[in-house]
Short mmCIF file of N, CA, C and O in Angstrom, two decimals:
data_model
loop_
_atom_site.label_atom_id
_atom_site.label_comp_id
_atom_site.label_asym_id
_atom_site.label_seq_id
_atom_site.Cartn_x
_atom_site.Cartn_y
_atom_site.Cartn_z
N GLN A 293 33.65 -39.67 -11.34
CA GLN A 293 34.09 -38.29 -11.13
C GLN A 293 33.03 -37.31 -11.59
O GLN A 293 32.23 -37.61 -12.46
N VAL A 294 33.05 -36.17 -10.96
CA VAL A 294 32.16 -35.07 -11.33
C VAL A 294 33.03 -33.89 -11.73
O VAL A 294 33.96 -33.52 -11.00
N GLN A 295 32.73 -33.32 -12.87
CA GLN A 295 33.45 -32.13 -13.32
C GLN A 295 32.55 -30.91 -13.10
O GLN A 295 31.35 -30.95 -13.39
N LEU A 296 33.17 -29.85 -12.63
CA LEU A 296 32.44 -28.61 -12.33
C LEU A 296 33.12 -27.45 -13.02
O LEU A 296 34.34 -27.31 -12.95
N VAL A 297 32.32 -26.62 -13.66
CA VAL A 297 32.86 -25.44 -14.34
C VAL A 297 32.04 -24.22 -13.95
O VAL A 297 30.83 -24.17 -14.21
N GLU A 298 32.71 -23.26 -13.34
CA GLU A 298 32.05 -22.03 -12.93
C GLU A 298 32.09 -20.99 -14.06
O GLU A 298 33.01 -20.99 -14.88
N SER A 299 31.12 -20.11 -14.04
CA SER A 299 31.09 -18.99 -14.97
C SER A 299 30.29 -17.86 -14.35
O SER A 299 29.61 -18.06 -13.34
N GLY A 300 30.38 -16.70 -14.98
CA GLY A 300 29.57 -15.57 -14.52
C GLY A 300 30.31 -14.53 -13.72
O GLY A 300 29.74 -13.50 -13.38
N GLY A 301 31.57 -14.78 -13.44
CA GLY A 301 32.34 -13.78 -12.72
C GLY A 301 32.70 -12.61 -13.61
O GLY A 301 32.44 -12.60 -14.80
N GLY A 302 33.29 -11.60 -12.99
CA GLY A 302 33.71 -10.42 -13.75
C GLY A 302 33.87 -9.23 -12.86
O GLY A 302 33.95 -9.35 -11.63
N LEU A 303 33.90 -8.07 -13.49
CA LEU A 303 34.05 -6.81 -12.77
C LEU A 303 32.68 -6.18 -12.61
O LEU A 303 31.94 -6.02 -13.59
N VAL A 304 32.34 -5.82 -11.39
CA VAL A 304 31.03 -5.21 -11.12
C VAL A 304 31.20 -4.07 -10.14
O VAL A 304 32.11 -4.10 -9.30
N GLN A 305 30.35 -3.09 -10.24
CA GLN A 305 30.42 -1.96 -9.33
C GLN A 305 29.77 -2.28 -8.00
O GLN A 305 28.82 -3.09 -7.93
N ALA A 306 30.25 -1.64 -6.97
CA ALA A 306 29.66 -1.81 -5.65
C ALA A 306 28.18 -1.47 -5.70
O ALA A 306 27.76 -0.52 -6.37
N GLY A 307 27.41 -2.27 -5.00
CA GLY A 307 25.97 -2.10 -4.98
C GLY A 307 25.23 -2.94 -6.00
O GLY A 307 24.01 -3.10 -5.93
N GLY A 308 25.97 -3.48 -6.95
CA GLY A 308 25.36 -4.30 -7.97
C GLY A 308 25.15 -5.73 -7.52
O GLY A 308 25.39 -6.09 -6.36
N SER A 309 24.67 -6.54 -8.43
CA SER A 309 24.44 -7.95 -8.14
C SER A 309 25.05 -8.80 -9.25
O SER A 309 25.38 -8.30 -10.33
N LEU A 310 25.17 -10.08 -8.95
CA LEU A 310 25.83 -10.99 -9.88
C LEU A 310 25.24 -12.37 -9.68
O LEU A 310 24.88 -12.75 -8.56
N ARG A 311 25.16 -13.13 -10.77
CA ARG A 311 24.77 -14.53 -10.65
C ARG A 311 25.88 -15.39 -11.23
O ARG A 311 26.22 -15.28 -12.41
N LEU A 312 26.40 -16.26 -10.41
CA LEU A 312 27.40 -17.21 -10.83
C LEU A 312 26.74 -18.54 -11.16
O LEU A 312 25.75 -18.91 -10.52
N SER A 313 27.30 -19.23 -12.13
CA SER A 313 26.78 -20.54 -12.52
C SER A 313 27.84 -21.60 -12.32
O SER A 313 29.04 -21.32 -12.43
N CYS A 314 27.38 -22.82 -12.08
CA CYS A 314 28.28 -23.96 -11.94
C CYS A 314 27.67 -25.12 -12.70
O CYS A 314 26.67 -25.69 -12.27
N ALA A 315 28.28 -25.47 -13.81
CA ALA A 315 27.78 -26.56 -14.64
C ALA A 315 28.48 -27.86 -14.24
O ALA A 315 29.71 -27.93 -14.23
N ALA A 316 27.69 -28.85 -13.92
CA ALA A 316 28.21 -30.15 -13.51
C ALA A 316 28.07 -31.14 -14.64
O ALA A 316 27.07 -31.15 -15.37
N SER A 317 29.06 -32.02 -14.77
CA SER A 317 29.01 -33.07 -15.77
C SER A 317 29.71 -34.30 -15.22
O SER A 317 30.33 -34.27 -14.16
N GLY A 318 29.62 -35.38 -15.98
CA GLY A 318 30.22 -36.63 -15.52
C GLY A 318 29.22 -37.43 -14.72
O GLY A 318 28.05 -37.51 -15.06
N ARG A 319 29.68 -37.99 -13.61
CA ARG A 319 28.84 -38.84 -12.78
C ARG A 319 28.03 -38.00 -11.79
O ARG A 319 28.20 -38.07 -10.57
N THR A 320 27.15 -37.20 -12.35
CA THR A 320 26.42 -36.25 -11.52
C THR A 320 25.48 -36.93 -10.53
O THR A 320 25.07 -36.30 -9.55
N PHE A 321 25.17 -38.17 -10.75
CA PHE A 321 24.32 -38.89 -9.79
C PHE A 321 25.02 -39.04 -8.44
O PHE A 321 24.38 -39.36 -7.44
N LEU A 322 26.33 -38.82 -8.42
CA LEU A 322 27.06 -38.89 -7.16
C LEU A 322 26.86 -37.65 -6.28
O LEU A 322 27.14 -37.68 -5.09
N MET A 323 26.35 -36.59 -6.87
CA MET A 323 26.24 -35.34 -6.12
C MET A 323 25.13 -35.41 -5.09
O MET A 323 23.96 -35.58 -5.43
N TYR A 324 25.49 -35.22 -3.86
CA TYR A 324 24.51 -35.10 -2.79
C TYR A 324 24.26 -33.63 -2.47
O TYR A 324 23.14 -33.23 -2.17
N ALA A 325 25.32 -32.86 -2.53
CA ALA A 325 25.20 -31.43 -2.24
C ALA A 325 26.18 -30.66 -3.09
O ALA A 325 27.23 -31.18 -3.49
N MET A 326 25.84 -29.43 -3.34
CA MET A 326 26.75 -28.49 -4.01
C MET A 326 26.96 -27.30 -3.09
O MET A 326 26.01 -26.85 -2.42
N GLY A 327 28.17 -26.82 -3.06
CA GLY A 327 28.48 -25.67 -2.23
C GLY A 327 29.24 -24.62 -3.01
O GLY A 327 29.85 -24.92 -4.04
N TRP A 328 29.16 -23.41 -2.53
CA TRP A 328 29.95 -22.31 -3.07
C TRP A 328 30.89 -21.81 -1.98
O TRP A 328 30.49 -21.64 -0.83
N PHE A 329 32.12 -21.58 -2.40
CA PHE A 329 33.16 -21.07 -1.52
C PHE A 329 33.81 -19.87 -2.21
O PHE A 329 33.68 -19.69 -3.41
N ARG A 330 34.52 -19.10 -1.42
CA ARG A 330 35.28 -18.01 -2.03
C ARG A 330 36.60 -17.86 -1.29
O ARG A 330 36.71 -18.21 -0.11
N GLN A 331 37.56 -17.32 -2.01
CA GLN A 331 38.86 -17.05 -1.40
C GLN A 331 39.37 -15.71 -1.90
O GLN A 331 39.61 -15.54 -3.10
N ALA A 332 39.52 -14.80 -0.97
CA ALA A 332 40.06 -13.48 -1.29
C ALA A 332 41.57 -13.51 -1.14
O ALA A 332 42.12 -14.36 -0.43
N PRO A 333 42.26 -12.59 -1.79
CA PRO A 333 43.73 -12.56 -1.69
C PRO A 333 44.19 -12.47 -0.24
O PRO A 333 43.71 -11.63 0.52
N GLY A 334 45.09 -13.36 0.12
CA GLY A 334 45.65 -13.34 1.45
C GLY A 334 44.75 -13.88 2.54
O GLY A 334 45.08 -13.81 3.72
N LYS A 335 43.60 -14.43 2.15
CA LYS A 335 42.66 -14.95 3.14
C LYS A 335 42.39 -16.43 2.89
O LYS A 335 42.65 -16.95 1.81
N GLU A 336 41.86 -17.07 3.91
CA GLU A 336 41.50 -18.47 3.77
C GLU A 336 40.20 -18.61 2.97
O GLU A 336 39.36 -17.72 2.94
N ARG A 337 40.06 -19.76 2.39
CA ARG A 337 38.83 -20.05 1.68
C ARG A 337 37.67 -20.14 2.66
O ARG A 337 37.81 -20.72 3.74
N GLU A 338 36.53 -19.57 2.30
CA GLU A 338 35.38 -19.62 3.19
C GLU A 338 34.15 -20.12 2.45
O GLU A 338 33.94 -19.86 1.27
N PHE A 339 33.33 -20.79 3.20
CA PHE A 339 32.07 -21.34 2.68
C PHE A 339 31.01 -20.25 2.70
O PHE A 339 30.87 -19.53 3.70
N VAL A 340 30.23 -20.12 1.60
CA VAL A 340 29.21 -19.09 1.57
C VAL A 340 27.79 -19.62 1.37
O VAL A 340 26.82 -18.93 1.70
N ALA A 341 27.65 -20.83 0.81
CA ALA A 341 26.30 -21.35 0.60
C ALA A 341 26.36 -22.80 0.19
O ALA A 341 27.34 -23.24 -0.42
N GLY A 342 25.30 -23.55 0.53
CA GLY A 342 25.22 -24.94 0.13
C GLY A 342 23.79 -25.33 -0.19
O GLY A 342 22.84 -24.70 0.31
N ILE A 343 23.64 -26.35 -1.02
CA ILE A 343 22.30 -26.81 -1.41
C ILE A 343 22.31 -28.32 -1.52
O ILE A 343 23.26 -28.91 -2.04
N ILE A 344 21.28 -28.95 -0.99
CA ILE A 344 21.11 -30.38 -1.14
C ILE A 344 20.52 -30.62 -2.52
O ILE A 344 19.44 -30.11 -2.85
N TRP A 345 21.24 -31.39 -3.32
CA TRP A 345 20.85 -31.49 -4.73
C TRP A 345 19.48 -32.13 -4.90
O TRP A 345 18.70 -31.73 -5.75
N ARG A 346 19.18 -33.12 -4.09
CA ARG A 346 17.94 -33.89 -4.27
C ARG A 346 16.70 -33.05 -4.00
O ARG A 346 15.77 -33.03 -4.80
N ASP A 347 16.70 -32.32 -2.88
CA ASP A 347 15.46 -31.66 -2.50
C ASP A 347 15.54 -30.13 -2.48
O ASP A 347 14.56 -29.45 -2.21
N GLY A 348 16.71 -29.59 -2.77
CA GLY A 348 16.85 -28.14 -2.85
C GLY A 348 17.00 -27.42 -1.53
O GLY A 348 16.99 -26.19 -1.49
N GLY A 349 17.11 -28.15 -0.45
CA GLY A 349 17.33 -27.52 0.84
C GLY A 349 18.62 -26.73 0.84
O GLY A 349 19.63 -27.17 0.29
N THR A 350 18.59 -25.55 1.44
CA THR A 350 19.75 -24.66 1.40
C THR A 350 20.29 -24.40 2.80
O THR A 350 19.56 -24.50 3.79
N TYR A 351 21.54 -24.04 2.87
CA TYR A 351 22.14 -23.67 4.15
C TYR A 351 23.24 -22.66 3.90
O TYR A 351 23.93 -22.70 2.87
N TYR A 352 23.35 -21.74 4.83
CA TYR A 352 24.29 -20.62 4.72
C TYR A 352 24.96 -20.39 6.07
O TYR A 352 24.32 -20.54 7.11
N PRO A 353 26.19 -19.93 6.04
CA PRO A 353 26.76 -19.45 7.30
C PRO A 353 26.12 -18.11 7.65
O PRO A 353 25.57 -17.42 6.78
N ASP A 354 26.18 -17.74 8.89
CA ASP A 354 25.56 -16.48 9.31
C ASP A 354 26.10 -15.29 8.52
O ASP A 354 25.36 -14.34 8.23
N SER A 355 27.37 -15.34 8.17
CA SER A 355 27.99 -14.21 7.47
C SER A 355 27.42 -14.01 6.08
O SER A 355 27.57 -12.93 5.50
N ALA A 356 26.79 -15.03 5.52
CA ALA A 356 26.30 -14.95 4.14
C ALA A 356 24.78 -14.80 4.05
O ALA A 356 24.25 -14.58 2.97
N LYS A 357 24.10 -14.91 5.17
CA LYS A 357 22.64 -14.84 5.13
C LYS A 357 22.19 -13.44 4.73
O LYS A 357 22.69 -12.45 5.24
N GLY A 358 21.26 -13.40 3.80
CA GLY A 358 20.69 -12.13 3.38
C GLY A 358 21.14 -11.67 2.02
O GLY A 358 20.35 -11.15 1.25
N ARG A 359 22.41 -11.83 1.71
CA ARG A 359 22.90 -11.32 0.42
C ARG A 359 23.21 -12.42 -0.59
O ARG A 359 23.34 -12.15 -1.78
N PHE A 360 23.34 -13.65 -0.12
CA PHE A 360 23.70 -14.76 -0.99
C PHE A 360 22.50 -15.71 -1.11
O PHE A 360 21.86 -16.03 -0.11
N THR A 361 22.22 -16.12 -2.33
CA THR A 361 21.15 -17.08 -2.57
C THR A 361 21.66 -18.18 -3.50
O THR A 361 22.12 -17.88 -4.60
N ILE A 362 21.57 -19.40 -3.03
CA ILE A 362 21.99 -20.54 -3.85
C ILE A 362 20.75 -21.23 -4.40
O ILE A 362 19.71 -21.29 -3.73
N SER A 363 20.85 -21.72 -5.60
CA SER A 363 19.75 -22.46 -6.22
C SER A 363 20.35 -23.47 -7.20
O SER A 363 21.55 -23.49 -7.43
N ARG A 364 19.47 -24.30 -7.73
CA ARG A 364 19.96 -25.27 -8.71
C ARG A 364 18.88 -25.62 -9.70
O ARG A 364 17.68 -25.50 -9.44
N ASP A 365 19.32 -26.05 -10.88
CA ASP A 365 18.46 -26.55 -11.94
C ASP A 365 18.84 -28.01 -12.14
O ASP A 365 19.83 -28.31 -12.80
N LYS A 366 18.08 -28.89 -11.53
CA LYS A 366 18.44 -30.30 -11.58
C LYS A 366 18.45 -30.84 -13.00
O LYS A 366 19.32 -31.63 -13.37
N ALA A 367 17.50 -30.42 -13.80
CA ALA A 367 17.39 -30.96 -15.16
C ALA A 367 18.64 -30.65 -15.99
O ALA A 367 19.01 -31.44 -16.86
N ASN A 368 19.25 -29.51 -15.70
CA ASN A 368 20.43 -29.11 -16.46
C ASN A 368 21.72 -29.24 -15.67
O ASN A 368 22.77 -28.77 -16.12
N ASN A 369 21.62 -29.86 -14.51
CA ASN A 369 22.82 -30.10 -13.68
C ASN A 369 23.63 -28.82 -13.47
O ASN A 369 24.86 -28.81 -13.61
N THR A 370 22.94 -27.75 -13.16
CA THR A 370 23.59 -26.47 -12.97
C THR A 370 23.19 -25.85 -11.64
O THR A 370 22.01 -25.84 -11.30
N GLY A 371 24.18 -25.37 -10.94
CA GLY A 371 23.93 -24.65 -9.71
C GLY A 371 24.21 -23.17 -9.90
O GLY A 371 24.95 -22.78 -10.83
N TYR A 372 23.61 -22.36 -9.04
CA TYR A 372 23.75 -20.92 -9.16
C TYR A 372 24.01 -20.30 -7.79
O TYR A 372 23.56 -20.80 -6.77
N LEU A 373 24.71 -19.18 -7.83
CA LEU A 373 24.89 -18.36 -6.64
C LEU A 373 24.59 -16.93 -7.04
O LEU A 373 25.27 -16.36 -7.88
N HIS A 374 23.57 -16.37 -6.41
CA HIS A 374 23.21 -14.98 -6.67
C HIS A 374 23.68 -14.15 -5.49
O HIS A 374 23.41 -14.49 -4.33
N ILE A 375 24.37 -13.06 -5.79
CA ILE A 375 24.90 -12.20 -4.75
C ILE A 375 24.35 -10.79 -4.95
O ILE A 375 24.49 -10.22 -6.04
N ASN A 376 23.75 -10.26 -3.91
CA ASN A 376 23.20 -8.90 -3.96
C ASN A 376 24.10 -7.93 -3.21
O ASN A 376 24.93 -8.32 -2.40
N SER A 377 23.89 -6.66 -3.48
CA SER A 377 24.56 -5.58 -2.75
C SER A 377 26.05 -5.83 -2.62
O SER A 377 26.62 -5.81 -1.53
N LEU A 378 26.67 -6.07 -3.73
CA LEU A 378 28.10 -6.38 -3.73
C LEU A 378 28.91 -5.22 -3.19
O LEU A 378 28.59 -4.05 -3.43
N ASN A 379 29.96 -5.54 -2.47
CA ASN A 379 30.89 -4.54 -1.98
C ASN A 379 32.31 -5.02 -2.23
O ASN A 379 32.53 -6.20 -2.54
N PRO A 380 33.28 -4.13 -2.16
CA PRO A 380 34.66 -4.53 -2.49
C PRO A 380 35.17 -5.72 -1.69
O PRO A 380 36.04 -6.46 -2.18
N GLU A 381 34.63 -5.92 -0.49
CA GLU A 381 35.07 -7.07 0.32
C GLU A 381 34.60 -8.41 -0.26
O GLU A 381 35.05 -9.47 0.18
N ASP A 382 33.72 -8.35 -1.22
CA ASP A 382 33.29 -9.58 -1.90
C ASP A 382 34.23 -9.98 -3.01
O ASP A 382 34.06 -11.04 -3.62
N THR A 383 35.23 -9.18 -3.30
CA THR A 383 36.21 -9.52 -4.32
C THR A 383 36.95 -10.79 -3.91
O THR A 383 37.54 -10.87 -2.83
N ALA A 384 36.90 -11.78 -4.79
CA ALA A 384 37.47 -13.09 -4.48
C ALA A 384 37.34 -13.99 -5.69
O ALA A 384 36.63 -13.67 -6.65
N VAL A 385 38.01 -15.12 -5.62
CA VAL A 385 37.74 -16.20 -6.56
C VAL A 385 36.65 -17.06 -5.94
O VAL A 385 36.77 -17.48 -4.78
N TYR A 386 35.60 -17.30 -6.69
CA TYR A 386 34.47 -18.09 -6.21
C TYR A 386 34.53 -19.48 -6.84
O TYR A 386 34.67 -19.61 -8.06
N TYR A 387 34.42 -20.47 -5.97
CA TYR A 387 34.50 -21.86 -6.39
C TYR A 387 33.19 -22.58 -6.09
O TYR A 387 32.59 -22.36 -5.03
N CYS A 388 32.79 -23.46 -6.97
CA CYS A 388 31.74 -24.38 -6.59
C CYS A 388 32.36 -25.75 -6.34
O CYS A 388 33.43 -26.07 -6.86
N ALA A 389 31.69 -26.51 -5.52
CA ALA A 389 32.18 -27.83 -5.14
C ALA A 389 30.99 -28.74 -4.93
O ALA A 389 29.87 -28.29 -4.68
N ALA A 390 31.23 -30.03 -5.04
CA ALA A 390 30.17 -31.01 -4.83
C ALA A 390 30.68 -32.13 -3.93
O ALA A 390 31.89 -32.40 -3.90
N LYS A 391 29.74 -32.71 -3.21
CA LYS A 391 30.15 -33.81 -2.35
C LYS A 391 29.16 -34.95 -2.43
O LYS A 391 27.99 -34.76 -2.75
N ARG A 392 29.66 -36.13 -2.10
CA ARG A 392 28.83 -37.31 -2.05
C ARG A 392 28.17 -37.42 -0.69
O ARG A 392 28.62 -36.83 0.28
N GLU A 393 27.12 -38.18 -0.64
CA GLU A 393 26.35 -38.26 0.61
C GLU A 393 27.17 -38.87 1.74
O GLU A 393 27.01 -38.51 2.90
N THR A 394 28.06 -39.77 1.39
CA THR A 394 28.82 -40.48 2.42
C THR A 394 30.03 -39.72 2.91
O THR A 394 30.69 -40.15 3.86
N ASP A 395 30.35 -38.62 2.30
CA ASP A 395 31.57 -37.90 2.65
C ASP A 395 31.25 -36.57 3.34
O ASP A 395 30.41 -35.82 2.86
N PRO A 396 31.94 -36.27 4.41
CA PRO A 396 31.70 -34.98 5.08
C PRO A 396 32.34 -33.80 4.34
O PRO A 396 31.94 -32.65 4.54
N LEU A 397 33.33 -34.09 3.53
CA LEU A 397 34.04 -33.02 2.83
C LEU A 397 33.63 -32.97 1.37
O LEU A 397 33.11 -33.95 0.83
N TYR A 398 33.87 -31.84 0.76
CA TYR A 398 33.57 -31.70 -0.66
C TYR A 398 34.66 -32.40 -1.48
O TYR A 398 35.85 -32.16 -1.29
N ASP A 399 34.19 -33.26 -2.39
CA ASP A 399 35.11 -34.11 -3.13
C ASP A 399 35.55 -33.51 -4.45
O ASP A 399 36.64 -33.80 -4.95
N TYR A 400 34.67 -32.76 -5.06
CA TYR A 400 34.90 -32.29 -6.42
C TYR A 400 34.86 -30.76 -6.44
O TYR A 400 33.99 -30.16 -5.82
N TRP A 401 35.80 -30.19 -7.17
CA TRP A 401 35.95 -28.74 -7.19
C TRP A 401 36.10 -28.22 -8.61
O TRP A 401 36.72 -28.86 -9.46
N GLY A 402 35.52 -27.04 -8.84
CA GLY A 402 35.78 -26.34 -10.07
C GLY A 402 37.05 -25.51 -9.95
O GLY A 402 37.68 -25.46 -8.89
N ARG A 403 37.41 -24.85 -11.03
CA ARG A 403 38.64 -24.05 -11.04
C ARG A 403 38.42 -22.63 -10.54
O ARG A 403 39.39 -21.90 -10.30
N GLY A 404 37.17 -22.24 -10.40
CA GLY A 404 36.88 -20.93 -9.86
C GLY A 404 36.62 -19.87 -10.92
O GLY A 404 37.02 -20.00 -12.07
N THR A 405 35.93 -18.83 -10.49
CA THR A 405 35.68 -17.68 -11.34
C THR A 405 35.94 -16.42 -10.51
O THR A 405 35.53 -16.33 -9.35
N GLN A 406 36.63 -15.48 -11.11
CA GLN A 406 37.03 -14.27 -10.40
C GLN A 406 35.89 -13.26 -10.36
O GLN A 406 35.28 -12.96 -11.39
N VAL A 407 35.62 -12.74 -9.19
CA VAL A 407 34.67 -11.64 -9.01
C VAL A 407 35.44 -10.46 -8.43
O VAL A 407 36.09 -10.59 -7.39
N THR A 408 35.37 -9.35 -9.11
CA THR A 408 36.03 -8.14 -8.65
C THR A 408 34.99 -7.04 -8.52
O THR A 408 34.27 -6.76 -9.49
N VAL A 409 34.91 -6.45 -7.35
CA VAL A 409 33.93 -5.40 -7.09
C VAL A 409 34.67 -4.08 -6.92
O VAL A 409 35.54 -3.95 -6.05
N SER A 410 34.32 -3.13 -7.75
CA SER A 410 34.97 -1.82 -7.68
C SER A 410 34.13 -0.87 -6.84
O SER A 410 32.89 -0.94 -6.85
N SER A 411 34.81 0.00 -6.14
CA SER A 411 34.11 0.95 -5.27
C SER A 411 33.72 2.21 -6.01
O SER A 411 34.13 2.44 -7.14
#
């Protein structure tokens, strides 16, 4: 099993930036990729960024390109999501997740961190 714990959320003003962290522990050798998702009130969960743990390759949906940057620190088993130019529509619970190479879906999930953007 892989345990994931997010941190770095909070209240931020529109136009600001934020860096979220995701600390992984346990059987981290199982991690093939880490992803960040978010879920706003009344909306479905959406994928915002992913990173291949081994080589750092990144991928984003079109909706997230430009303002979201995912990175990782392999030595410390920590992933990051940096968000620029925050706006109230970015208010959501942000989750990190990890998946094994053999699985198409994300297997392991953190509990999430709340991001609230005030106008």
